[in-house]
Short mmCIF file of C-alpha atoms and ligand atoms in Angstrom, two decimals:
data_model
loop_
_atom_site.label_atom_id
_atom_site.label_comp_id
_atom_site.label_asym_id
_atom_site.label_seq_id
_atom_site.Cartn_x
_atom_site.Cartn_y
_atom_site.Cartn_z
CA MET A 1 -18.87 20.61 18.72
CA LYS A 2 -16.77 17.70 16.59
CA ALA A 3 -15.33 14.66 18.11
CA LEU A 4 -11.65 16.13 17.44
CA GLU A 5 -12.17 19.44 18.23
CA GLY A 6 -9.04 21.15 19.54
CA VAL A 7 -6.58 18.19 18.13
CA LYS A 8 -3.91 19.71 16.04
CA VAL A 9 -2.67 17.77 13.48
CA LEU A 10 0.82 18.41 11.45
CA ASP A 11 0.11 16.79 8.18
CA PHE A 12 3.08 15.83 6.17
CA THR A 13 1.59 13.36 3.77
CA HIS A 14 1.20 13.15 0.12
CA VAL A 15 -0.23 11.37 -2.55
CA GLN A 16 -3.09 9.08 -1.35
CA SER A 17 -2.22 6.88 1.64
CA GLY A 18 -1.47 9.50 4.44
CA PRO A 19 -3.55 12.18 3.16
CA THR A 20 -6.57 9.52 3.33
CA CYS A 21 -5.88 9.37 7.19
CA THR A 22 -5.53 13.07 7.99
CA GLN A 23 -8.50 13.96 5.67
CA LEU A 24 -10.76 11.73 7.99
CA LEU A 25 -9.21 13.33 11.04
CA GLY A 26 -10.14 16.54 9.46
CA PHE A 27 -13.73 15.36 8.89
CA PHE A 28 -13.83 14.34 12.56
CA GLY A 29 -12.98 18.04 13.44
CA ALA A 30 -9.37 18.04 13.81
CA ASP A 31 -7.23 20.97 12.66
CA VAL A 32 -5.33 19.56 9.95
CA ILE A 33 -2.33 21.73 8.71
CA LYS A 34 -1.11 20.29 5.32
CA VAL A 35 3.10 21.23 5.24
CA GLU A 36 3.94 21.57 1.48
CA ARG A 37 7.00 22.35 -0.58
CA PRO A 38 7.06 25.93 -1.80
CA GLY A 39 6.17 26.47 -5.28
CA VAL A 40 5.60 22.51 -5.72
CA GLY A 41 3.15 21.16 -3.20
CA ASP A 42 1.81 17.32 -3.04
CA ALA A 43 2.57 16.01 -6.36
CA THR A 44 -1.01 14.93 -6.86
CA ARG A 45 -1.62 18.51 -7.19
CA LYS A 46 -0.42 18.60 -11.01
CA GLN A 47 -1.19 15.03 -11.58
CA LEU A 48 -4.37 13.73 -13.88
CA VAL A 49 -5.07 17.22 -14.63
CA ASP A 50 -8.56 17.50 -16.17
CA VAL A 51 -9.23 21.29 -15.65
CA GLU A 52 -6.08 23.44 -16.90
CA GLY A 53 -4.53 25.59 -14.24
CA ALA A 54 -6.93 23.84 -11.32
CA ASP A 55 -6.05 21.36 -8.48
CA SER A 56 -6.43 18.14 -10.06
CA LEU A 57 -9.19 15.72 -8.50
CA TYR A 58 -6.93 13.41 -7.10
CA PHE A 59 -5.76 15.91 -4.78
CA THR A 60 -8.93 17.75 -4.25
CA MET A 61 -10.64 14.59 -3.25
CA LEU A 62 -8.08 13.73 -0.61
CA ASN A 63 -7.61 16.92 0.92
CA HIS A 64 -10.85 18.32 2.28
CA ASN A 65 -10.99 19.90 5.51
CA LYS A 66 -7.08 20.92 5.74
CA ARG A 67 -5.19 24.21 5.78
CA SER A 68 -2.13 24.19 3.78
CA LEU A 69 1.15 25.96 4.61
CA THR A 70 4.14 25.80 2.35
CA LEU A 71 7.49 25.20 4.46
CA ASN A 72 11.11 24.32 2.96
CA THR A 73 11.83 21.92 5.98
CA LYS A 74 15.61 21.66 4.60
CA ASN A 75 15.87 25.54 4.99
CA GLU A 76 17.26 26.54 8.18
CA THR A 77 14.51 28.93 8.88
CA GLY A 78 12.04 26.47 7.72
CA LYS A 79 13.66 23.92 10.40
CA GLU A 80 12.77 26.14 13.34
CA VAL A 81 9.08 26.91 11.98
CA LEU A 82 8.89 23.07 11.82
CA GLU A 83 10.23 22.78 15.56
CA ARG A 84 7.69 25.48 16.36
CA LEU A 85 4.76 23.20 14.62
CA ILE A 86 6.05 19.99 16.59
CA ARG A 87 5.83 21.62 19.96
CA GLU A 88 2.44 23.01 19.06
CA CYS A 89 0.59 19.90 17.47
CA ASP A 90 -0.86 16.81 19.15
CA ILE A 91 -0.14 14.51 16.13
CA MET A 92 2.24 14.47 13.35
CA VAL A 93 1.27 12.08 10.17
CA GLU A 94 3.71 11.32 7.43
CA ASN A 95 4.17 9.05 4.44
CA PHE A 96 7.60 9.91 2.87
CA ALA A 97 9.94 7.23 1.52
CA PRO A 98 11.65 5.40 4.30
CA GLY A 99 14.38 7.68 6.21
CA ALA A 100 13.27 10.94 4.55
CA LEU A 101 12.13 12.52 7.98
CA ASP A 102 15.34 11.43 9.61
CA ARG A 103 17.22 12.95 6.57
CA MET A 104 15.65 16.11 7.29
CA GLY A 105 16.87 15.81 10.83
CA PHE A 106 13.44 14.87 12.49
CA THR A 107 14.27 11.77 14.23
CA TRP A 108 11.75 10.02 16.49
CA GLU A 109 14.24 10.85 19.40
CA ARG A 110 14.38 14.42 18.28
CA ILE A 111 10.64 14.91 17.96
CA GLN A 112 9.88 13.56 21.31
CA GLU A 113 12.74 15.97 22.93
CA LEU A 114 10.66 18.75 21.05
CA ASN A 115 7.19 17.34 22.29
CA PRO A 116 6.80 14.16 24.40
CA ARG A 117 3.04 14.23 23.88
CA MET A 118 3.42 13.83 20.09
CA ILE A 119 2.11 11.03 18.59
CA LEU A 120 4.29 10.25 15.30
CA ALA A 121 2.07 8.15 12.66
CA SER A 122 3.96 6.79 9.63
CA ILE A 123 2.76 4.90 6.55
CA LYS A 124 5.53 3.06 4.69
CA GLY A 125 5.30 0.43 2.10
CA PHE A 126 6.78 -2.59 4.39
CA GLY A 127 7.45 -3.05 7.98
CA PRO A 128 11.05 -3.98 9.31
CA GLY A 129 12.62 -6.48 7.47
CA PRO A 130 14.13 -7.00 4.07
CA TYR A 131 11.65 -4.50 2.14
CA ALA A 132 11.78 -1.82 4.76
CA ASP A 133 13.74 0.87 2.50
CA CYS A 134 11.52 0.28 -0.54
CA LYS A 135 9.63 3.06 -2.09
CA VAL A 136 5.83 1.85 -2.40
CA TYR A 137 2.73 2.36 -4.34
CA GLU A 138 -0.64 1.11 -4.29
CA ASN A 139 -0.31 -1.96 -6.53
CA VAL A 140 3.07 -2.62 -5.29
CA ALA A 141 1.24 -3.35 -1.78
CA GLN A 142 -1.50 -5.01 -3.40
CA CYS A 143 0.85 -7.62 -4.83
CA ALA A 144 3.02 -8.07 -1.83
CA GLY A 145 0.30 -7.89 0.55
CA GLY A 146 -1.58 -11.32 -1.08
CA SER A 147 -4.40 -9.59 -2.91
CA ALA A 148 -3.14 -10.04 -6.44
CA SER A 149 -2.28 -13.55 -6.36
CA THR A 150 -5.71 -14.13 -4.80
CA THR A 151 -7.59 -11.95 -7.22
CA GLY A 152 -8.65 -12.54 -10.97
CA PHE A 153 -9.80 -16.05 -12.58
CA LEU A 154 -7.98 -19.20 -12.38
CA ASP A 155 -6.80 -19.51 -15.78
CA GLY A 156 -5.87 -15.74 -15.89
CA PRO A 157 -2.86 -13.71 -14.35
CA PRO A 158 -3.10 -11.96 -10.79
CA VAL A 159 -5.10 -8.82 -10.99
CA VAL A 160 -5.26 -5.79 -8.92
CA THR A 161 -8.39 -4.55 -7.83
CA GLY A 162 -9.91 -1.21 -8.35
CA ALA A 163 -10.35 -0.47 -4.66
CA GLN A 164 -7.29 1.25 -3.29
CA ILE A 165 -6.61 -1.10 -0.38
CA GLY A 166 -3.02 -0.40 -0.25
CA ASP A 167 -3.45 3.65 -0.19
CA SER A 168 -6.93 4.17 1.39
CA GLY A 169 -6.73 1.00 3.07
CA THR A 170 -3.82 1.76 4.98
CA GLY A 171 -4.52 5.32 5.67
CA LEU A 172 -7.74 4.13 7.46
CA HIS A 173 -5.64 1.54 9.33
CA LEU A 174 -3.39 4.55 10.44
CA ALA A 175 -6.40 6.56 11.55
CA LEU A 176 -7.52 4.08 14.04
CA GLY A 177 -3.81 3.88 15.41
CA ILE A 178 -4.07 7.60 15.86
CA VAL A 179 -7.04 7.71 17.77
CA THR A 180 -5.96 4.81 19.80
CA ALA A 181 -2.73 6.40 20.63
CA LEU A 182 -4.52 9.50 21.71
CA TYR A 183 -6.66 7.57 23.95
CA GLN A 184 -3.58 5.95 25.35
CA ARG A 185 -2.17 9.75 25.98
CA GLU A 186 -5.06 10.53 28.27
CA GLN A 187 -3.99 7.66 30.56
CA THR A 188 0.08 8.24 30.26
CA GLY A 189 0.57 11.69 29.18
CA ARG A 190 3.01 10.53 26.55
CA GLY A 191 2.70 10.49 22.82
CA GLN A 192 4.17 7.39 20.83
CA LYS A 193 4.95 6.35 17.38
CA VAL A 194 2.33 4.52 15.36
CA SER A 195 3.20 2.75 12.12
CA ALA A 196 1.23 1.06 9.31
CA ALA A 197 2.75 -0.80 6.68
CA MET A 198 0.77 -1.10 3.43
CA GLN A 199 1.64 -4.71 3.25
CA ASP A 200 0.26 -5.40 6.53
CA GLY A 201 -2.94 -3.26 5.88
CA VAL A 202 -3.31 -5.33 2.52
CA LEU A 203 -2.84 -8.50 4.51
CA ASN A 204 -5.21 -7.53 7.17
CA LEU A 205 -7.78 -7.03 4.06
CA CYS A 206 -6.93 -10.24 2.80
CA ARG A 207 -7.09 -12.51 6.14
CA VAL A 208 -9.45 -15.12 4.27
CA LYS A 209 -7.11 -15.90 1.77
CA LEU A 210 -4.36 -17.06 4.52
CA ARG A 211 -7.49 -18.68 6.35
CA ASP A 212 -7.74 -20.45 2.93
CA GLN A 213 -4.20 -21.15 2.81
CA GLN A 214 -4.38 -23.04 6.02
CA ARG A 215 -7.59 -25.05 5.31
CA LEU A 216 -5.78 -26.13 2.19
CA ALA A 217 -3.70 -28.61 4.50
CA SER A 218 -6.98 -30.67 4.98
CA GLY A 219 -7.94 -30.95 1.50
CA PRO A 220 -9.82 -29.48 -1.58
CA LEU A 221 -11.40 -26.18 -0.74
CA GLN A 222 -14.90 -27.27 -1.43
CA GLU A 223 -16.61 -23.93 -1.86
CA TYR A 224 -14.39 -22.56 -4.70
CA SER A 225 -15.84 -23.34 -8.07
CA GLN A 226 -12.78 -25.16 -9.22
CA PHE A 227 -13.76 -28.11 -6.65
CA GLY A 228 -17.13 -28.64 -8.61
CA GLU A 229 -15.28 -28.23 -11.80
CA GLY A 230 -12.66 -30.94 -10.67
CA VAL A 231 -9.56 -28.78 -11.34
CA PRO A 232 -7.06 -29.94 -8.70
CA PHE A 233 -5.59 -27.56 -6.02
CA GLU A 234 -2.04 -26.40 -5.92
CA ASP A 235 -0.07 -25.79 -2.91
CA ALA A 236 -1.40 -22.04 -2.53
CA THR A 237 -4.44 -20.18 -2.33
CA PRO A 238 -5.92 -19.97 -5.93
CA ARG A 239 -7.70 -17.14 -7.45
CA ALA A 240 -11.34 -17.69 -7.28
CA GLY A 241 -12.93 -15.37 -9.89
CA ASN A 242 -16.14 -14.13 -8.27
CA ASP A 243 -16.90 -16.90 -5.96
CA SER A 244 -17.70 -15.70 -2.38
CA GLY A 245 -14.99 -15.52 0.14
CA GLY A 246 -17.19 -17.03 2.71
CA GLY A 247 -19.19 -20.04 3.20
CA GLN A 248 -22.45 -19.05 1.39
CA PRO A 249 -21.73 -19.68 -2.55
CA GLY A 250 -22.31 -16.47 -4.63
CA ARG A 251 -21.38 -15.43 -8.13
CA ILE A 252 -21.88 -12.37 -10.43
CA LEU A 253 -24.66 -13.41 -12.95
CA LYS A 254 -26.05 -11.74 -16.15
CA CYS A 255 -29.51 -9.60 -15.87
CA LYS A 256 -31.78 -8.33 -18.29
CA GLY A 257 -29.94 -5.91 -20.90
CA TRP A 258 -26.30 -7.51 -20.18
CA GLU A 259 -25.64 -7.88 -23.96
CA THR A 260 -25.35 -4.01 -24.43
CA ASP A 261 -24.63 -2.77 -20.85
CA LYS A 262 -21.35 -3.61 -19.30
CA ASN A 263 -22.96 -3.43 -15.80
CA ALA A 264 -26.07 -5.39 -16.36
CA TYR A 265 -24.95 -7.96 -13.80
CA THR A 266 -26.16 -8.97 -10.14
CA TYR A 267 -24.10 -10.73 -7.24
CA PHE A 268 -26.41 -13.59 -6.23
CA ILE A 269 -26.00 -15.41 -2.88
CA THR A 270 -27.52 -18.88 -2.53
CA GLN A 271 -27.40 -18.47 1.25
CA ALA A 272 -28.41 -22.00 2.99
CA ALA A 273 -30.48 -20.50 5.23
CA VAL A 274 -33.19 -19.36 2.01
CA TRP A 275 -32.25 -21.97 -0.22
CA LYS A 276 -36.10 -22.55 -0.56
CA ASN A 277 -36.84 -19.18 -1.56
CA VAL A 278 -34.12 -19.30 -4.25
CA CYS A 279 -35.90 -22.43 -5.50
CA ASP A 280 -39.30 -20.49 -5.53
CA VAL A 281 -37.91 -17.25 -7.07
CA ILE A 282 -36.05 -19.18 -9.95
CA GLY A 283 -39.07 -21.78 -10.88
CA LYS A 284 -37.07 -24.87 -9.27
CA PRO A 285 -39.39 -25.78 -6.73
CA GLU A 286 -38.59 -29.34 -7.15
CA TRP A 287 -34.90 -28.89 -5.76
CA LYS A 288 -36.16 -27.93 -2.28
CA GLU A 289 -36.57 -31.64 -1.60
CA ASP A 290 -34.19 -33.09 -4.12
CA GLU A 291 -31.24 -34.80 -2.17
CA ASN A 292 -29.14 -33.62 -4.75
CA TYR A 293 -29.77 -30.00 -4.04
CA ALA A 294 -31.56 -29.58 -1.05
CA THR A 295 -28.47 -29.59 1.36
CA PRO A 296 -25.43 -27.26 1.13
CA LYS A 297 -22.96 -30.21 0.99
CA ALA A 298 -24.77 -31.62 -2.08
CA ARG A 299 -24.95 -28.28 -4.06
CA LEU A 300 -21.07 -27.88 -3.68
CA THR A 301 -20.47 -30.07 -6.70
CA ARG A 302 -23.06 -28.61 -8.55
CA LEU A 303 -22.55 -25.02 -8.21
CA THR A 304 -22.14 -24.15 -12.02
CA GLU A 305 -25.40 -25.83 -12.59
CA VAL A 306 -27.10 -24.14 -9.83
CA PHE A 307 -25.83 -20.79 -10.67
CA GLU A 308 -26.73 -21.30 -14.40
CA ALA A 309 -30.49 -22.02 -13.84
CA VAL A 310 -30.52 -18.79 -11.51
CA GLU A 311 -28.93 -17.05 -14.15
CA GLN A 312 -31.54 -18.16 -16.43
CA TRP A 313 -33.94 -16.35 -13.98
CA THR A 314 -31.83 -13.25 -13.48
CA MET A 315 -31.46 -12.71 -17.32
CA THR A 316 -35.31 -11.68 -17.39
CA LYS A 317 -34.76 -9.10 -14.76
CA THR A 318 -32.89 -5.55 -14.54
CA LYS A 319 -30.29 -5.77 -11.87
CA PHE A 320 -32.90 -3.31 -9.57
CA GLU A 321 -35.72 -6.03 -10.11
CA VAL A 322 -33.41 -8.75 -9.03
CA MET A 323 -33.08 -6.47 -5.77
CA ASP A 324 -36.58 -5.70 -5.42
CA ILE A 325 -37.80 -9.54 -5.86
CA CYS A 326 -35.13 -10.91 -3.50
CA ASN A 327 -34.77 -8.55 -0.87
CA PRO A 328 -38.25 -9.10 0.76
CA MET A 329 -37.57 -12.82 0.32
CA ASN A 330 -34.26 -12.19 2.17
CA ILE A 331 -32.13 -13.50 -0.45
CA PRO A 332 -28.76 -11.25 -0.24
CA VAL A 333 -28.08 -9.94 -3.83
CA GLY A 334 -26.22 -6.75 -5.17
CA PRO A 335 -26.65 -4.86 -8.25
CA ILE A 336 -23.29 -4.11 -10.03
CA LEU A 337 -23.23 -0.16 -9.97
CA SER A 338 -21.32 1.70 -12.20
CA MET A 339 -19.46 4.75 -10.90
CA LYS A 340 -22.00 6.83 -12.98
CA GLU A 341 -24.76 5.09 -11.22
CA ILE A 342 -23.35 5.84 -7.79
CA ALA A 343 -22.48 9.34 -8.87
CA GLU A 344 -26.22 9.79 -9.41
CA GLU A 345 -27.71 8.03 -6.57
CA PRO A 346 -29.78 10.42 -4.35
CA SER A 347 -29.49 8.26 -1.18
CA LEU A 348 -25.92 8.71 -1.31
CA ARG A 349 -26.14 12.12 -1.33
CA GLU A 350 -28.86 12.47 1.37
CA THR A 351 -26.57 10.54 3.75
CA GLY A 352 -23.16 12.71 2.87
CA THR A 353 -21.26 9.79 1.79
CA ILE A 354 -21.22 11.56 -1.73
CA VAL A 355 -20.92 15.31 -1.67
CA GLU A 356 -20.55 18.18 -4.15
CA VAL A 357 -17.84 20.40 -3.54
CA ASP A 358 -17.14 24.06 -4.66
CA HIS A 359 -13.80 25.05 -5.58
CA PRO A 360 -12.51 28.19 -7.00
CA GLN A 361 -10.49 27.05 -9.75
CA ARG A 362 -12.45 24.20 -10.91
CA GLY A 363 -16.10 24.95 -9.81
CA LYS A 364 -18.57 22.33 -8.70
CA TYR A 365 -17.02 18.47 -8.09
CA LEU A 366 -18.13 15.64 -6.42
CA THR A 367 -16.34 13.81 -3.69
CA VAL A 368 -16.79 10.99 -1.35
CA GLY A 369 -17.65 12.44 2.20
CA CYS A 370 -16.77 10.79 5.19
CA PRO A 371 -17.67 6.70 4.95
CA ILE A 372 -18.02 6.44 8.97
CA LYS A 373 -21.09 8.52 10.57
CA LEU A 374 -20.98 9.64 14.42
CA SER A 375 -24.33 10.82 15.56
CA ASP A 376 -22.57 13.62 17.43
CA SER A 377 -20.20 14.77 15.33
CA PRO A 378 -21.66 15.40 11.77
CA VAL A 379 -19.07 16.33 9.16
CA ASP A 380 -18.85 19.30 7.07
CA VAL A 381 -16.95 18.87 3.96
CA THR A 382 -14.85 21.94 3.03
CA ARG A 383 -12.86 22.40 -0.23
CA SER A 384 -9.44 21.23 -0.32
CA PRO A 385 -6.85 24.52 0.37
CA LEU A 386 -4.90 25.92 -2.63
CA LEU A 387 -1.18 25.90 -2.45
CA GLY A 388 0.03 27.88 0.70
CA GLU A 389 -3.34 29.22 0.99
CA HIS A 390 -3.37 29.51 4.81
CA THR A 391 0.46 30.10 5.43
CA GLU A 392 0.38 33.61 6.87
CA GLU A 393 -2.79 32.35 9.06
CA VAL A 394 -1.06 29.63 10.56
CA LEU A 395 2.54 31.17 10.75
CA ALA A 396 0.45 34.45 12.85
CA GLY A 397 -2.69 32.67 14.28
CA PHE A 398 -1.73 29.24 14.94
CA LEU A 399 2.57 29.84 15.88
CA GLY A 400 1.82 33.32 17.00
CA TYR A 401 4.81 34.99 14.96
CA SER A 402 4.62 38.79 14.73
CA SER A 403 4.31 40.41 11.15
CA SER A 404 8.13 41.13 11.30
CA GLU A 405 9.05 37.63 11.86
CA ILE A 406 6.68 36.58 9.25
CA ASP A 407 8.54 39.21 6.93
CA GLU A 408 11.79 37.57 8.05
CA ILE A 409 10.45 34.10 7.36
CA LYS A 410 9.41 35.03 3.82
CA ALA A 411 12.86 36.64 3.20
CA SER A 412 14.33 33.29 4.32
CA GLY A 413 12.92 31.57 1.46
CA ALA A 414 11.39 29.27 3.87
CA VAL A 415 7.67 29.51 2.81
N1 CAO B 1 10.44 20.53 2.45
C1 CAO B 1 11.69 20.14 1.85
N2 CAO B 1 11.74 18.99 1.52
C2 CAO B 1 10.96 18.18 1.19
C3 CAO B 1 9.58 18.47 1.89
C4 CAO B 1 9.57 19.87 2.20
N3 CAO B 1 8.42 20.36 2.65
N4 CAO B 1 8.66 17.69 1.62
C5 CAO B 1 9.27 16.28 1.17
N5 CAO B 1 10.58 16.92 1.15
C6 CAO B 1 11.80 15.91 0.65
C7 CAO B 1 12.05 14.80 1.53
O1 CAO B 1 12.59 15.04 2.33
C8 CAO B 1 12.55 14.03 0.13
O2 CAO B 1 13.96 14.40 0.34
P1 CAO B 1 15.16 13.53 0.42
O3 CAO B 1 14.93 12.13 -0.24
O4 CAO B 1 16.31 14.16 0.36
O5 CAO B 1 15.14 12.85 1.72
C9 CAO B 1 12.07 14.20 -0.97
O6 CAO B 1 11.41 15.39 -0.74
C10 CAO B 1 11.00 13.02 -1.56
O7 CAO B 1 10.18 12.74 -0.71
P2 CAO B 1 9.82 11.23 -0.85
O8 CAO B 1 11.10 10.28 -0.85
O9 CAO B 1 8.81 10.83 0.52
O10 CAO B 1 8.76 11.40 -2.24
P3 CAO B 1 9.09 10.41 -3.71
O11 CAO B 1 8.33 11.14 -4.56
O12 CAO B 1 10.42 10.16 -3.81
O13 CAO B 1 8.59 9.04 -3.15
C11 CAO B 1 6.90 7.54 -2.46
C12 CAO B 1 6.98 9.11 -3.20
C13 CAO B 1 5.19 7.60 -2.14
C14 CAO B 1 6.98 6.33 -3.39
C15 CAO B 1 7.28 7.66 -1.28
O14 CAO B 1 7.23 8.67 -0.24
C16 CAO B 1 6.97 6.32 -0.36
O15 CAO B 1 7.40 5.08 -0.30
N6 CAO B 1 5.98 6.49 0.81
C17 CAO B 1 5.67 5.42 1.72
C18 CAO B 1 4.47 4.62 1.17
C19 CAO B 1 3.70 5.27 0.85
O16 CAO B 1 2.98 5.91 1.38
N7 CAO B 1 3.23 5.07 -0.52
C20 CAO B 1 2.04 5.38 -1.09
C21 CAO B 1 1.58 6.59 -1.89
S1 CAO B 1 0.02 6.77 -2.26
O17 CAO B 1 0.28 5.61 -3.47
#
């Protein structure tokens, strides 16, 4: 049995943010029915195509464990089918542009009339306010959520991160809102509206930067490299390069082979509790008792000198040797892993974090499995559906239409 077995999800999502959420619900065992426009489908099916004639990896990697039903929800018969789906399902998830669901005729009030137990979960770029009507993609959210202004180096422009914190991050937030609403429905018998704005999701993940914004009122941020370098602070949280976001200074340092390998680097943290171990490892035992280096406060103005000394040592080791030497001494370090290394890492295959999936149009490909492991609800990753692959199955088996009714629906052009 799976955790969400029996839970029926009407999946009206597209692109990345919403599909991330419904894929997670599918991983946990919900029956996810993805509604797509006939003949068109989710726009990502045909974006960044790498195998001609096959659904793109963009689509396949976000739509596992779902069924695909084509339905034109602007067609009268299509609307009737959608009403039946709303009556039948527990959860409806959508990330249309603001107002699109209302324009289709399915306001929150109408949905509640059809099914008072329905949980309607929506992702929009912004919450209520001046930008509520805007269409939003990943990088817009990263910029508006405070991530871009605080990412990058002090002397460079704002930078967006490769982690899709606006799309996949907000999808994750929404999934938590949905299961929380499901839990509350157990007590109240009522559904509710769950909203997650991408700006809010990004800001939630950037909270340490809002923390620093407020700390600026008490003086310079001493753990930022610019403090030790004597660069004055302005009135907003600055970009901090690869400085650690917490109280334990850290930086990305070169490792053996860096001249030719773009990823021969390690993240090295000089955690106060193991400072003496750091001194031993890098061959600076005299720093253990030297008052200029012995305390975290004393080191704050010398971080560049300290990390240069650490780097002299890391450059003599590969990033994996650094890991092997430092871990037993409780020194936190992290190798900079390339996507190639991650794709080939056996331990990630063993845990199901990376999964190989077979697809009729493209053959075998890799995807990211469920990043959350439940001991009583193992995840079986099944391939993404072809466009409309389950239309008949859903109309007949899920909604109970007879074969003559299905013929009529088809004749109307609704599916
Ligand atoms: N049958 C009939 N019509 C359908 C349909 C179906 N099955 N599915 C969608 N449509 C219609 C919608 O009703 C809408 O019509 P109207 O504009 O006439 O109301 C139209 O298709 C376009 O939908 P959309 O506005 O959501 O799509 P878009 O490509 O114009 O915008 C996006 C895409 C992502 C910018 C927008 O959906 C959005 O801002 N979503 C919220 C934020 C979000 O999730 N962004 C992250 C996307 S991942 O980077």
